[in-house]
């Protein structure tokens, strides 16, 4: 199986939202070792919806990376500006994310425990992403 196969999305009502499509694409791109290549798109999305103790830390970290990378890609599509994501995890489970556009700090967020990142539903995940995307686009349009 080649890498192009992984990037193709099946027509499915659960993945019809543009952000979810990009999120799945980022999951597949960031899974460099192919650990989750046999997982369906729904299983990948459910890893971000589950409770605190349901997923393993490496999958949670991959989900966090994919989430913020997908946000960056959506903002890049709208603004044409290149964004960079910096994510840091500590050994105690603390984490933070910084998104920059050139020298502009677009967004920063801290999470006390990265294993608490999961949302209650896909709708709340989409809502959170849309809020961050709107905020980032306002910041970028204000300074560029």
mmCIF file with all atom_site columns, C-alpha atoms in Angstrom:
data_model
loop_
_atom_site.group_PDB
_atom_site.id
_atom_site.type_symbol
_atom_site.label_atom_id
_atom_site.label_alt_id
_atom_site.label_comp_id
_atom_site.label_asym_id
_atom_site.label_entity_id
_atom_site.label_seq_id
_atom_site.pdbx_PDB_ins_code
_atom_site.Cartn_x
_atom_site.Cartn_y
_atom_site.Cartn_z
_atom_site.occupancy
_atom_site.B_iso_or_equiv
_atom_site.pdbx_formal_charge
_atom_site.auth_seq_id
_atom_site.auth_comp_id
_atom_site.auth_asym_id
_atom_site.auth_atom_id
_atom_site.pdbx_PDB_model_num
ATOM 1   C CA . UNK A 1 1   ? 0.000   0.000  0.000  1.00 0.00 ? 1   UNK A CA 1
ATOM 2   C CA . UNK A 1 2   ? 1.417   3.404  -0.909 1.00 0.00 ? 2   UNK A CA 1
ATOM 3   C CA . UNK A 1 3   ? 1.110   6.661  1.006  1.00 0.00 ? 3   UNK A CA 1
ATOM 4   C CA . UNK A 1 4   ? -1.394  8.113  -1.477 1.00 0.00 ? 4   UNK A CA 1
ATOM 5   C CA . UNK A 1 5   ? -3.895  5.488  -0.363 1.00 0.00 ? 5   UNK A CA 1
ATOM 6   C CA . UNK A 1 6   ? -3.715  6.736  3.216  1.00 0.00 ? 6   UNK A CA 1
ATOM 7   C CA . UNK A 1 7   ? -4.559  10.298 2.221  1.00 0.00 ? 7   UNK A CA 1
ATOM 8   C CA . UNK A 1 8   ? -7.734  9.398  0.377  1.00 0.00 ? 8   UNK A CA 1
ATOM 9   C CA . UNK A 1 9   ? -10.864 9.780  2.423  1.00 0.00 ? 9   UNK A CA 1
ATOM 10  C CA . UNK A 1 10  ? -13.899 7.609  2.059  1.00 0.00 ? 10  UNK A CA 1
ATOM 11  C CA . UNK A 1 11  ? -17.251 9.312  1.614  1.00 0.00 ? 11  UNK A CA 1
ATOM 12  C CA . UNK A 1 12  ? -18.705 9.112  5.079  1.00 0.00 ? 12  UNK A CA 1
ATOM 13  C CA . UNK A 1 13  ? -21.108 11.421 6.922  1.00 0.00 ? 13  UNK A CA 1
ATOM 14  C CA . UNK A 1 14  ? -18.818 11.424 9.965  1.00 0.00 ? 14  UNK A CA 1
ATOM 15  C CA . UNK A 1 15  ? -15.959 12.927 7.956  1.00 0.00 ? 15  UNK A CA 1
ATOM 16  C CA . UNK A 1 16  ? -17.854 15.354 5.719  1.00 0.00 ? 16  UNK A CA 1
ATOM 17  C CA . UNK A 1 17  ? -16.904 18.474 7.651  1.00 0.00 ? 17  UNK A CA 1
ATOM 18  C CA . UNK A 1 18  ? -13.872 20.160 6.014  1.00 0.00 ? 18  UNK A CA 1
ATOM 19  C CA . UNK A 1 19  ? -12.018 20.383 9.317  1.00 0.00 ? 19  UNK A CA 1
ATOM 20  C CA . UNK A 1 20  ? -12.511 16.682 10.052 1.00 0.00 ? 20  UNK A CA 1
ATOM 21  C CA . UNK A 1 21  ? -11.226 15.817 6.587  1.00 0.00 ? 21  UNK A CA 1
ATOM 22  C CA . UNK A 1 22  ? -8.092  17.865 7.229  1.00 0.00 ? 22  UNK A CA 1
ATOM 23  C CA . UNK A 1 23  ? -7.752  16.383 10.722 1.00 0.00 ? 23  UNK A CA 1
ATOM 24  C CA . UNK A 1 24  ? -7.804  12.849 9.319  1.00 0.00 ? 24  UNK A CA 1
ATOM 25  C CA . UNK A 1 25  ? -5.319  13.858 6.633  1.00 0.00 ? 25  UNK A CA 1
ATOM 26  C CA . UNK A 1 26  ? -2.988  15.236 9.318  1.00 0.00 ? 26  UNK A CA 1
ATOM 27  C CA . UNK A 1 27  ? -3.383  12.065 11.403 1.00 0.00 ? 27  UNK A CA 1
ATOM 28  C CA . UNK A 1 28  ? -2.275  10.019 8.412  1.00 0.00 ? 28  UNK A CA 1
ATOM 29  C CA . UNK A 1 29  ? 0.607   12.363 7.566  1.00 0.00 ? 29  UNK A CA 1
ATOM 30  C CA . UNK A 1 30  ? 1.929   12.556 11.130 1.00 0.00 ? 30  UNK A CA 1
ATOM 31  C CA . UNK A 1 31  ? 1.786   8.777  11.657 1.00 0.00 ? 31  UNK A CA 1
ATOM 32  C CA . UNK A 1 32  ? 5.277   8.342  10.212 1.00 0.00 ? 32  UNK A CA 1
ATOM 33  C CA . UNK A 1 33  ? 5.764   4.805  11.493 1.00 0.00 ? 33  UNK A CA 1
ATOM 34  C CA . UNK A 1 34  ? 2.407   3.574  10.199 1.00 0.00 ? 34  UNK A CA 1
ATOM 35  C CA . UNK A 1 35  ? 1.203   2.426  13.604 1.00 0.00 ? 35  UNK A CA 1
ATOM 36  C CA . UNK A 1 36  ? -2.379  3.512  12.916 1.00 0.00 ? 36  UNK A CA 1
ATOM 37  C CA . UNK A 1 37  ? -2.463  2.836  9.169  1.00 0.00 ? 37  UNK A CA 1
ATOM 38  C CA . UNK A 1 38  ? -5.045  0.072  9.572  1.00 0.00 ? 38  UNK A CA 1
ATOM 39  C CA . UNK A 1 39  ? -7.352  2.199  11.690 1.00 0.00 ? 39  UNK A CA 1
ATOM 40  C CA . UNK A 1 40  ? -10.464 3.548  10.009 1.00 0.00 ? 40  UNK A CA 1
ATOM 41  C CA . UNK A 1 41  ? -11.093 7.277  9.868  1.00 0.00 ? 41  UNK A CA 1
ATOM 42  C CA . UNK A 1 42  ? -13.830 6.881  12.460 1.00 0.00 ? 42  UNK A CA 1
ATOM 43  C CA . UNK A 1 43  ? -11.470 5.128  14.883 1.00 0.00 ? 43  UNK A CA 1
ATOM 44  C CA . UNK A 1 44  ? -8.947  7.941  14.537 1.00 0.00 ? 44  UNK A CA 1
ATOM 45  C CA . UNK A 1 45  ? -11.612 10.550 15.201 1.00 0.00 ? 45  UNK A CA 1
ATOM 46  C CA . UNK A 1 46  ? -12.956 8.602  18.165 1.00 0.00 ? 46  UNK A CA 1
ATOM 47  C CA . UNK A 1 47  ? -9.501  8.710  19.734 1.00 0.00 ? 47  UNK A CA 1
ATOM 48  C CA . UNK A 1 48  ? -10.079 12.462 20.186 1.00 0.00 ? 48  UNK A CA 1
ATOM 49  C CA . UNK A 1 49  ? -13.565 11.959 21.613 1.00 0.00 ? 49  UNK A CA 1
ATOM 50  C CA . UNK A 1 50  ? -12.901 9.266  24.189 1.00 0.00 ? 50  UNK A CA 1
ATOM 51  C CA . UNK A 1 51  ? -12.527 9.813  27.901 1.00 0.00 ? 51  UNK A CA 1
ATOM 52  C CA . UNK A 1 52  ? -9.303  10.513 29.748 1.00 0.00 ? 52  UNK A CA 1
ATOM 53  C CA . UNK A 1 53  ? -8.136  6.957  30.408 1.00 0.00 ? 53  UNK A CA 1
ATOM 54  C CA . UNK A 1 54  ? -9.268  5.329  27.170 1.00 0.00 ? 54  UNK A CA 1
ATOM 55  C CA . UNK A 1 55  ? -6.332  6.108  24.901 1.00 0.00 ? 55  UNK A CA 1
ATOM 56  C CA . UNK A 1 56  ? -2.607  5.610  25.073 1.00 0.00 ? 56  UNK A CA 1
ATOM 57  C CA . UNK A 1 57  ? -0.329  8.664  25.426 1.00 0.00 ? 57  UNK A CA 1
ATOM 58  C CA . UNK A 1 58  ? 1.320   8.309  22.016 1.00 0.00 ? 58  UNK A CA 1
ATOM 59  C CA . UNK A 1 59  ? -2.066  8.331  20.281 1.00 0.00 ? 59  UNK A CA 1
ATOM 60  C CA . UNK A 1 60  ? -3.150  11.334 22.339 1.00 0.00 ? 60  UNK A CA 1
ATOM 61  C CA . UNK A 1 61  ? 0.016   13.224 21.413 1.00 0.00 ? 61  UNK A CA 1
ATOM 62  C CA . UNK A 1 62  ? -0.486  12.342 17.756 1.00 0.00 ? 62  UNK A CA 1
ATOM 63  C CA . UNK A 1 63  ? -4.082  13.571 18.021 1.00 0.00 ? 63  UNK A CA 1
ATOM 64  C CA . UNK A 1 64  ? -3.012  16.872 19.562 1.00 0.00 ? 64  UNK A CA 1
ATOM 65  C CA . UNK A 1 65  ? -0.403  17.382 16.844 1.00 0.00 ? 65  UNK A CA 1
ATOM 66  C CA . UNK A 1 66  ? -2.896  16.505 14.100 1.00 0.00 ? 66  UNK A CA 1
ATOM 67  C CA . UNK A 1 67  ? -5.534  18.823 15.619 1.00 0.00 ? 67  UNK A CA 1
ATOM 68  C CA . UNK A 1 68  ? -3.307  21.893 15.658 1.00 0.00 ? 68  UNK A CA 1
ATOM 69  C CA . UNK A 1 69  ? -1.703  21.077 12.303 1.00 0.00 ? 69  UNK A CA 1
ATOM 70  C CA . UNK A 1 70  ? -5.203  20.819 10.800 1.00 0.00 ? 70  UNK A CA 1
ATOM 71  C CA . UNK A 1 71  ? -6.049  24.223 12.284 1.00 0.00 ? 71  UNK A CA 1
ATOM 72  C CA . UNK A 1 72  ? -2.915  25.674 10.693 1.00 0.00 ? 72  UNK A CA 1
ATOM 73  C CA . UNK A 1 73  ? -3.739  24.166 7.306  1.00 0.00 ? 73  UNK A CA 1
ATOM 74  C CA . UNK A 1 74  ? -7.286  25.554 7.397  1.00 0.00 ? 74  UNK A CA 1
ATOM 75  C CA . UNK A 1 75  ? -5.978  29.037 8.265  1.00 0.00 ? 75  UNK A CA 1
ATOM 76  C CA . UNK A 1 76  ? -3.327  28.761 5.535  1.00 0.00 ? 76  UNK A CA 1
ATOM 77  C CA . UNK A 1 77  ? -6.033  27.952 2.973  1.00 0.00 ? 77  UNK A CA 1
ATOM 78  C CA . UNK A 1 78  ? -7.971  31.079 3.927  1.00 0.00 ? 78  UNK A CA 1
ATOM 79  C CA . UNK A 1 79  ? -5.129  33.561 4.399  1.00 0.00 ? 79  UNK A CA 1
ATOM 80  C CA . UNK A 1 80  ? -2.379  32.269 2.128  1.00 0.00 ? 80  UNK A CA 1
ATOM 81  C CA . UNK A 1 81  ? 0.101   32.760 4.990  1.00 0.00 ? 81  UNK A CA 1
ATOM 82  C CA . UNK A 1 82  ? 2.389   29.990 6.230  1.00 0.00 ? 82  UNK A CA 1
ATOM 83  C CA . UNK A 1 83  ? 1.867   29.017 9.868  1.00 0.00 ? 83  UNK A CA 1
ATOM 84  C CA . UNK A 1 84  ? 4.141   27.030 12.161 1.00 0.00 ? 84  UNK A CA 1
ATOM 85  C CA . UNK A 1 85  ? 3.095   24.895 15.096 1.00 0.00 ? 85  UNK A CA 1
ATOM 86  C CA . UNK A 1 86  ? 5.292   24.286 18.124 1.00 0.00 ? 86  UNK A CA 1
ATOM 87  C CA . UNK A 1 87  ? 4.094   21.724 20.655 1.00 0.00 ? 87  UNK A CA 1
ATOM 88  C CA . UNK A 1 88  ? 5.835   20.834 23.891 1.00 0.00 ? 88  UNK A CA 1
ATOM 89  C CA . UNK A 1 89  ? 5.055   17.987 26.286 1.00 0.00 ? 89  UNK A CA 1
ATOM 90  C CA . UNK A 1 90  ? 6.693   17.509 29.661 1.00 0.00 ? 90  UNK A CA 1
ATOM 91  C CA . UNK A 1 91  ? 7.310   14.190 31.363 1.00 0.00 ? 91  UNK A CA 1
ATOM 92  C CA . UNK A 1 92  ? 4.595   15.086 33.884 1.00 0.00 ? 92  UNK A CA 1
ATOM 93  C CA . UNK A 1 93  ? 1.953   15.308 31.167 1.00 0.00 ? 93  UNK A CA 1
ATOM 94  C CA . UNK A 1 94  ? 1.831   19.084 30.895 1.00 0.00 ? 94  UNK A CA 1
ATOM 95  C CA . UNK A 1 95  ? 1.712   20.551 27.435 1.00 0.00 ? 95  UNK A CA 1
ATOM 96  C CA . UNK A 1 96  ? 1.574   23.745 25.455 1.00 0.00 ? 96  UNK A CA 1
ATOM 97  C CA . UNK A 1 97  ? 1.128   24.779 21.862 1.00 0.00 ? 97  UNK A CA 1
ATOM 98  C CA . UNK A 1 98  ? 2.273   27.918 20.061 1.00 0.00 ? 98  UNK A CA 1
ATOM 99  C CA . UNK A 1 99  ? 1.195   28.856 16.540 1.00 0.00 ? 99  UNK A CA 1
ATOM 100 C CA . UNK A 1 100 ? 3.191   31.520 14.708 1.00 0.00 ? 100 UNK A CA 1
ATOM 101 C CA . UNK A 1 101 ? 2.882   33.274 11.377 1.00 0.00 ? 101 UNK A CA 1
ATOM 102 C CA . UNK A 1 102 ? 6.262   34.775 10.631 1.00 0.00 ? 102 UNK A CA 1
ATOM 103 C CA . UNK A 1 103 ? 7.135   36.852 13.689 1.00 0.00 ? 103 UNK A CA 1
ATOM 104 C CA . UNK A 1 104 ? 3.506   37.107 14.790 1.00 0.00 ? 104 UNK A CA 1
ATOM 105 C CA . UNK A 1 105 ? 2.415   34.966 17.713 1.00 0.00 ? 105 UNK A CA 1
ATOM 106 C CA . UNK A 1 106 ? -1.015  33.900 16.494 1.00 0.00 ? 106 UNK A CA 1
ATOM 107 C CA . UNK A 1 107 ? -2.079  31.678 19.355 1.00 0.00 ? 107 UNK A CA 1
ATOM 108 C CA . UNK A 1 108 ? -0.776  30.037 22.487 1.00 0.00 ? 108 UNK A CA 1
ATOM 109 C CA . UNK A 1 109 ? -2.528  27.465 24.615 1.00 0.00 ? 109 UNK A CA 1
ATOM 110 C CA . UNK A 1 110 ? -1.552  25.399 27.630 1.00 0.00 ? 110 UNK A CA 1
ATOM 111 C CA . UNK A 1 111 ? -3.151  22.188 28.754 1.00 0.00 ? 111 UNK A CA 1
ATOM 112 C CA . UNK A 1 112 ? -2.510  20.932 32.283 1.00 0.00 ? 112 UNK A CA 1
ATOM 113 C CA . UNK A 1 113 ? -2.554  17.274 31.272 1.00 0.00 ? 113 UNK A CA 1
ATOM 114 C CA . UNK A 1 114 ? -2.272  16.316 27.633 1.00 0.00 ? 114 UNK A CA 1
ATOM 115 C CA . UNK A 1 115 ? -4.228  13.142 28.318 1.00 0.00 ? 115 UNK A CA 1
ATOM 116 C CA . UNK A 1 116 ? -7.201  15.401 29.199 1.00 0.00 ? 116 UNK A CA 1
ATOM 117 C CA . UNK A 1 117 ? -7.275  16.767 25.651 1.00 0.00 ? 117 UNK A CA 1
ATOM 118 C CA . UNK A 1 118 ? -10.148 14.589 24.382 1.00 0.00 ? 118 UNK A CA 1
ATOM 119 C CA . UNK A 1 119 ? -13.488 16.292 23.703 1.00 0.00 ? 119 UNK A CA 1
ATOM 120 C CA . UNK A 1 120 ? -16.954 15.040 24.530 1.00 0.00 ? 120 UNK A CA 1
ATOM 121 C CA . UNK A 1 121 ? -18.121 14.827 20.913 1.00 0.00 ? 121 UNK A CA 1
ATOM 122 C CA . UNK A 1 122 ? -17.034 15.537 17.361 1.00 0.00 ? 122 UNK A CA 1
ATOM 123 C CA . UNK A 1 123 ? -19.332 18.565 17.347 1.00 0.00 ? 123 UNK A CA 1
ATOM 124 C CA . UNK A 1 124 ? -17.550 20.116 20.332 1.00 0.00 ? 124 UNK A CA 1
ATOM 125 C CA . UNK A 1 125 ? -14.196 19.326 18.697 1.00 0.00 ? 125 UNK A CA 1
ATOM 126 C CA . UNK A 1 126 ? -15.305 21.089 15.505 1.00 0.00 ? 126 UNK A CA 1
ATOM 127 C CA . UNK A 1 127 ? -16.632 24.042 17.506 1.00 0.00 ? 127 UNK A CA 1
ATOM 128 C CA . UNK A 1 128 ? -13.328 24.369 19.369 1.00 0.00 ? 128 UNK A CA 1
ATOM 129 C CA . UNK A 1 129 ? -11.398 24.212 16.086 1.00 0.00 ? 129 UNK A CA 1
ATOM 130 C CA . UNK A 1 130 ? -13.633 26.804 14.423 1.00 0.00 ? 130 UNK A CA 1
ATOM 131 C CA . UNK A 1 131 ? -13.166 29.186 17.352 1.00 0.00 ? 131 UNK A CA 1
ATOM 132 C CA . UNK A 1 132 ? -9.377  28.855 17.139 1.00 0.00 ? 132 UNK A CA 1
ATOM 133 C CA . UNK A 1 133 ? -9.446  29.234 13.336 1.00 0.00 ? 133 UNK A CA 1
ATOM 134 C CA . UNK A 1 134 ? -11.571 32.406 13.550 1.00 0.00 ? 134 UNK A CA 1
ATOM 135 C CA . UNK A 1 135 ? -9.328  33.861 16.248 1.00 0.00 ? 135 UNK A CA 1
ATOM 136 C CA . UNK A 1 136 ? -6.184  33.081 14.246 1.00 0.00 ? 136 UNK A CA 1
ATOM 137 C CA . UNK A 1 137 ? -7.624  34.592 11.076 1.00 0.00 ? 137 UNK A CA 1
ATOM 138 C CA . UNK A 1 138 ? -8.598  37.783 12.927 1.00 0.00 ? 138 UNK A CA 1
ATOM 139 C CA . UNK A 1 139 ? -5.079  38.103 14.361 1.00 0.00 ? 139 UNK A CA 1
ATOM 140 C CA . UNK A 1 140 ? -3.434  37.523 10.998 1.00 0.00 ? 140 UNK A CA 1
ATOM 141 C CA . UNK A 1 141 ? -5.728  39.926 9.134  1.00 0.00 ? 141 UNK A CA 1
ATOM 142 C CA . UNK A 1 142 ? -5.085  42.574 11.789 1.00 0.00 ? 142 UNK A CA 1
ATOM 143 C CA . UNK A 1 143 ? -1.302  42.477 11.369 1.00 0.00 ? 143 UNK A CA 1
ATOM 144 C CA . UNK A 1 144 ? -0.831  41.450 7.723  1.00 0.00 ? 144 UNK A CA 1
#
